[in-house]
Tab-separated table of C-alpha atoms in Angstrom:
chain	number	residue	atom	x	y	z
A	1	ASP	CA	-8.855	-11.756	18.931
A	2	ALA	CA	-7.795	-15.349	19.432
A	3	LYS	CA	-10.538	-17.578	20.797
A	4	THR	CA	-8.112	-19.774	22.700
A	5	THR	CA	-5.857	-19.481	25.729
A	6	GLN	CA	-2.625	-21.386	26.205
A	7	PRO	CA	0.206	-21.306	28.746
A	8	THR	CA	3.020	-19.023	27.707
A	9	SER	CA	5.738	-21.636	28.046
A	10	MET	CA	6.390	-25.235	29.047
A	11	ASP	CA	9.389	-27.503	29.476
A	12	CYS	CA	9.573	-31.191	28.708
A	13	ALA	CA	12.355	-33.735	29.116
A	14	GLU	CA	13.594	-35.390	25.959
A	15	GLY	CA	11.944	-38.758	25.398
A	16	ARG	CA	9.000	-37.966	27.627
A	17	ALA	CA	5.487	-37.089	26.502
A	18	ALA	CA	4.744	-33.395	26.052
A	19	ASN	CA	1.160	-32.459	26.919
A	20	LEU	CA	0.156	-29.008	25.734
A	21	PRO	CA	-3.211	-27.714	26.972
A	22	CYS	CA	-5.559	-25.280	25.273
A	23	ASN	CA	-8.794	-23.695	26.475
A	24	HIS	CA	-11.477	-22.774	23.956
A	25	SER	CA	-14.535	-22.336	26.149
A	26	THR	CA	-16.500	-20.322	23.555
A	27	ILE	CA	-16.082	-22.814	20.737
A	28	SER	CA	-19.176	-23.281	18.594
A	29	GLY	CA	-20.535	-26.609	17.439
A	30	ASN	CA	-19.105	-26.515	13.936
A	31	GLU	CA	-15.658	-25.118	14.748
A	32	TYR	CA	-12.647	-27.375	14.446
A	33	VAL	CA	-9.693	-27.341	16.830
A	34	TYR	CA	-6.364	-26.936	15.031
A	35	TRP	CA	-2.788	-27.183	16.189
A	36	TYR	CA	0.206	-25.705	14.388
A	37	ARG	CA	3.784	-25.275	15.440
A	38	GLN	CA	6.501	-22.868	14.419
A	39	ILE	CA	10.171	-23.588	14.639
A	40	HIS	CA	12.415	-20.543	14.731
A	41	SER	CA	12.659	-18.675	11.416
A	42	GLN	CA	10.222	-20.981	9.618
A	43	GLY	CA	6.552	-20.680	8.719
A	44	PRO	CA	3.987	-22.431	10.923
A	45	GLN	CA	3.535	-26.137	10.280
A	46	TYR	CA	0.216	-27.952	10.477
A	47	ILE	CA	0.162	-30.700	13.110
A	48	ILE	CA	-3.364	-32.002	13.605
A	49	HIS	CA	-6.998	-30.977	13.854
A	50	GLY	CA	-10.264	-32.411	15.118
A	51	LEU	CA	-13.933	-31.670	15.640
A	52	LYS	CA	-15.244	-33.906	18.412
A	53	ASN	CA	-13.323	-37.158	18.436
A	54	ASN	CA	-9.764	-37.684	19.524
A	55	GLU	CA	-7.340	-37.792	16.628
A	56	THR	CA	-3.907	-39.291	16.089
A	57	ASN	CA	-1.442	-38.979	13.257
A	58	GLU	CA	2.254	-39.571	12.768
A	59	MET	CA	3.140	-36.360	14.566
A	60	ALA	CA	0.834	-36.151	17.559
A	61	SER	CA	-2.429	-36.983	19.277
A	62	LEU	CA	-5.251	-34.566	19.952
A	63	ILE	CA	-7.532	-35.121	22.911
A	64	ILE	CA	-10.718	-33.017	22.965
A	65	THR	CA	-12.877	-32.954	26.069
A	66	GLU	CA	-16.458	-34.119	25.775
A	67	ASP	CA	-17.804	-30.569	26.213
A	68	ARG	CA	-15.218	-29.396	23.619
A	69	LYS	CA	-14.163	-26.502	25.829
A	70	SER	CA	-10.564	-27.623	26.007
A	71	SER	CA	-8.077	-29.867	24.302
A	72	THR	CA	-4.607	-31.296	24.763
A	73	LEU	CA	-1.943	-31.875	22.153
A	74	ILE	CA	0.274	-34.826	23.000
A	75	LEU	CA	3.721	-35.372	21.531
A	76	PRO	CA	4.335	-38.932	22.750
A	77	HIS	CA	8.144	-38.963	22.755
A	78	ALA	CA	9.439	-35.415	22.566
A	79	THR	CA	12.781	-34.794	20.875
A	80	LEU	CA	14.966	-31.717	20.799
A	81	ARG	CA	13.579	-30.968	17.332
A	82	ASP	CA	10.129	-30.524	18.856
A	83	THR	CA	11.284	-27.322	20.539
A	84	ALA	CA	8.977	-24.737	18.985
A	85	VAL	CA	6.021	-22.431	19.561
A	86	TYR	CA	2.756	-24.364	19.465
A	87	TYR	CA	-0.449	-22.610	18.423
A	88	CYS	CA	-3.956	-23.814	19.194
A	89	MET	CA	-6.788	-22.317	17.151
A	90	VAL	CA	-10.449	-22.868	16.462
A	91	ASN	CA	-11.781	-22.302	12.999
A	92	ASN	CA	-14.789	-22.835	10.823
A	93	TYR	CA	-15.328	-22.709	7.102
A	94	GLY	CA	-15.192	-19.181	5.797
A	95	GLN	CA	-13.281	-17.760	8.733
A	96	ASN	CA	-9.668	-16.770	8.684
A	97	PHE	CA	-7.238	-18.432	11.072
A	98	VAL	CA	-6.491	-16.259	14.124
A	99	PHE	CA	-3.203	-17.022	15.854
A	100	GLY	CA	-2.617	-16.177	19.495
A	101	PRO	CA	0.840	-15.981	21.111
A	102	GLY	CA	1.007	-19.780	21.511
A	103	THR	CA	3.000	-21.943	23.943
A	104	ARG	CA	6.759	-21.966	23.734
A	105	LEU	CA	7.792	-25.591	24.324
A	106	SER	CA	11.374	-26.262	25.291
A	107	VAL	CA	12.489	-29.881	25.117
A	108	LEU	CA	15.418	-30.331	27.469
A	109	PRO	CA	18.171	-32.950	27.070
B	1	ASP	CA	4.444	-31.181	-4.170
B	2	THR	CA	6.818	-28.255	-4.034
B	3	GLY	CA	5.039	-26.526	-1.170
B	4	VAL	CA	4.428	-22.812	-0.797
B	5	SER	CA	7.337	-20.701	-1.953
B	6	GLN	CA	8.027	-17.074	-1.172
B	7	ASP	CA	10.447	-14.677	-2.739
B	8	PRO	CA	12.639	-13.006	-1.666
B	9	ARG	CA	13.642	-14.713	1.563
B	10	HIS	CA	15.082	-11.481	2.942
B	11	LYS	CA	14.594	-7.850	1.948
B	12	ILE	CA	16.382	-4.812	3.334
B	13	THR	CA	15.086	-1.436	2.256
B	14	LYS	CA	15.260	2.189	3.238
B	15	ARG	CA	12.330	4.010	4.741
B	16	GLY	CA	10.088	5.466	2.062
B	17	GLN	CA	10.887	2.861	-0.582
B	18	ASN	CA	8.336	0.496	-2.091
B	19	VAL	CA	8.748	-3.261	-1.802
B	20	THR	CA	6.960	-6.189	-3.408
B	21	PHE	CA	6.877	-9.794	-2.265
B	22	ARG	CA	5.752	-12.822	-4.230
B	23	CYS	CA	4.040	-15.997	-3.102
B	24	ASP	CA	3.537	-19.142	-5.151
B	25	PRO	CA	0.963	-21.402	-3.481
B	26	ILE	CA	0.517	-25.137	-3.779
B	27	SER	CA	-0.873	-25.518	-7.278
B	28	GLU	CA	-4.235	-27.111	-6.510
B	29	HIS	CA	-5.057	-24.729	-3.655
B	30	ASN	CA	-7.693	-22.083	-4.296
B	31	ARG	CA	-7.133	-20.004	-1.171
B	32	LEU	CA	-4.145	-17.832	-0.425
B	33	TYR	CA	-3.468	-15.950	2.794
B	34	TRP	CA	-1.011	-13.259	3.849
B	35	TYR	CA	0.093	-12.886	7.455
B	36	ARG	CA	2.600	-10.643	9.188
B	37	GLN	CA	4.634	-11.666	12.207
B	38	THR	CA	6.827	-9.648	14.533
B	39	LEU	CA	9.261	-11.057	17.050
B	40	GLY	CA	7.610	-12.917	19.902
B	41	GLN	CA	4.113	-12.629	18.460
B	42	GLY	CA	1.892	-15.064	16.604
B	43	PRO	CA	1.165	-14.439	12.922
B	44	GLU	CA	-1.289	-11.595	12.324
B	45	PHE	CA	-3.829	-11.959	9.522
B	46	LEU	CA	-3.588	-9.410	6.706
B	47	THR	CA	-5.759	-10.615	3.844
B	48	TYR	CA	-6.883	-13.650	1.891
B	49	PHE	CA	-7.980	-14.608	-1.601
B	50	GLN	CA	-10.223	-17.284	-2.936
B	51	ASN	CA	-9.097	-17.802	-6.500
B	52	GLU	CA	-8.518	-14.251	-7.785
B	53	ALA	CA	-11.055	-12.572	-5.474
B	54	GLN	CA	-9.788	-10.790	-2.386
B	55	LEU	CA	-12.423	-11.798	0.170
B	56	GLU	CA	-11.206	-10.225	3.366
B	57	LYS	CA	-8.748	-7.589	4.500
B	58	SER	CA	-7.747	-6.877	8.058
B	59	ARG	CA	-8.874	-3.472	9.287
B	60	LEU	CA	-5.312	-3.104	10.538
B	61	LEU	CA	-4.060	-3.152	6.942
B	62	SER	CA	-3.158	0.402	6.009
B	63	ASP	CA	-3.763	1.741	2.523
B	64	ARG	CA	-0.027	1.510	1.884
B	65	PHE	CA	-0.480	-2.253	1.606
B	66	SER	CA	-1.977	-3.850	-1.464
B	67	ALA	CA	-2.221	-7.473	-2.522
B	68	GLU	CA	-3.146	-9.056	-5.797
B	69	ARG	CA	-3.725	-12.515	-7.159
B	70	PRO	CA	-4.427	-11.747	-10.791
B	71	LYS	CA	-4.934	-15.218	-12.238
B	72	GLY	CA	-5.790	-17.083	-9.088
B	73	SER	CA	-2.323	-18.570	-8.894
B	74	PHE	CA	0.609	-16.588	-7.484
B	75	SER	CA	0.087	-13.485	-5.363
B	76	THR	CA	2.029	-10.309	-4.714
B	77	LEU	CA	2.023	-8.107	-1.632
B	78	GLU	CA	3.226	-4.550	-2.124
B	79	ILE	CA	4.079	-2.081	0.594
B	80	GLN	CA	4.392	1.525	-0.507
B	81	ARG	CA	6.381	4.187	1.334
B	82	THR	CA	7.747	1.695	3.842
B	83	GLU	CA	8.087	2.672	7.488
B	84	GLN	CA	10.286	1.175	10.180
B	85	GLY	CA	7.199	-0.311	11.784
B	86	ASP	CA	6.693	-2.440	8.682
B	87	SER	CA	9.751	-4.498	9.614
B	88	ALA	CA	8.445	-8.018	10.136
B	89	MET	CA	8.233	-11.503	8.679
B	90	TYR	CA	5.600	-11.671	5.936
B	91	LEU	CA	4.119	-15.132	5.644
B	92	CYS	CA	2.054	-16.605	2.865
B	93	ALA	CA	-0.137	-19.675	3.217
B	94	SER	CA	-2.392	-21.594	0.886
B	95	SER	CA	-5.238	-24.042	1.358
B	96	GLN	CA	-8.062	-25.818	-0.373
B	97	SER	CA	-11.358	-24.424	0.869
B	98	GLY	CA	-13.573	-26.826	2.724
B	99	GLY	CA	-15.076	-27.553	6.105
B	100	ASP	CA	-11.752	-28.435	7.671
B	101	GLU	CA	-9.224	-26.640	5.527
B	102	LYS	CA	-5.556	-26.788	6.465
B	103	LEU	CA	-3.125	-23.966	5.877
B	104	PHE	CA	0.291	-24.682	4.428
B	105	PHE	CA	2.804	-21.918	5.010
B	106	GLY	CA	5.844	-20.752	3.137
B	107	SER	CA	9.088	-19.856	4.874
B	108	GLY	CA	8.277	-16.161	4.770
B	109	THR	CA	9.964	-12.965	3.643
B	110	GLN	CA	11.880	-11.113	6.352
B	111	LEU	CA	11.601	-7.372	5.763
B	112	SER	CA	13.939	-4.913	7.438
B	113	VAL	CA	13.234	-1.216	6.956
B	114	LEU	CA	16.203	0.986	7.844
């Protein structure tokens, strides 16, 4: 079973920031938080991951709470091409990646 | 970097037939994963290899499914005596093992069993 919970769906206006939450209250100390997204008919795409500190790359920012029980993926200026299903997972070395149903993000014009 | 490639992209077969899918991972990656995905669901783990060794298989994987990675490079997934319930997208991913490994997925093989 997935170790994370996410809202089923969210809407975001084009050009605005999209903030996608994820709860992982049972995360262990050496598990990373990962985010992937899947655009229709394609394989999932890696976005970002982190352990304790906030992370930023060219695609997104990841904010992890101090107790590590939740995180937020931020797409700073959402475009129509960001419409996708976003998956939050926790994983540690030697484990396989368990996907939940994810959050379906719709970016609206 | 050519990414992870899967072949074929689409497969239509009749119930009871055998099918085989191929996955070519990113060349320097030592791990290879197979997932299955049905409409509206997240990918479901099937099995994974580290080099040529199959390290884990999902208990949901029936004995009609078999996967190989004979030389630690490409992998094949075979489904024998296909059933309509096998209709799904079959996804392959590869990674380099490590503390914070990242999976890179192919575009998948869409299987339709009639």
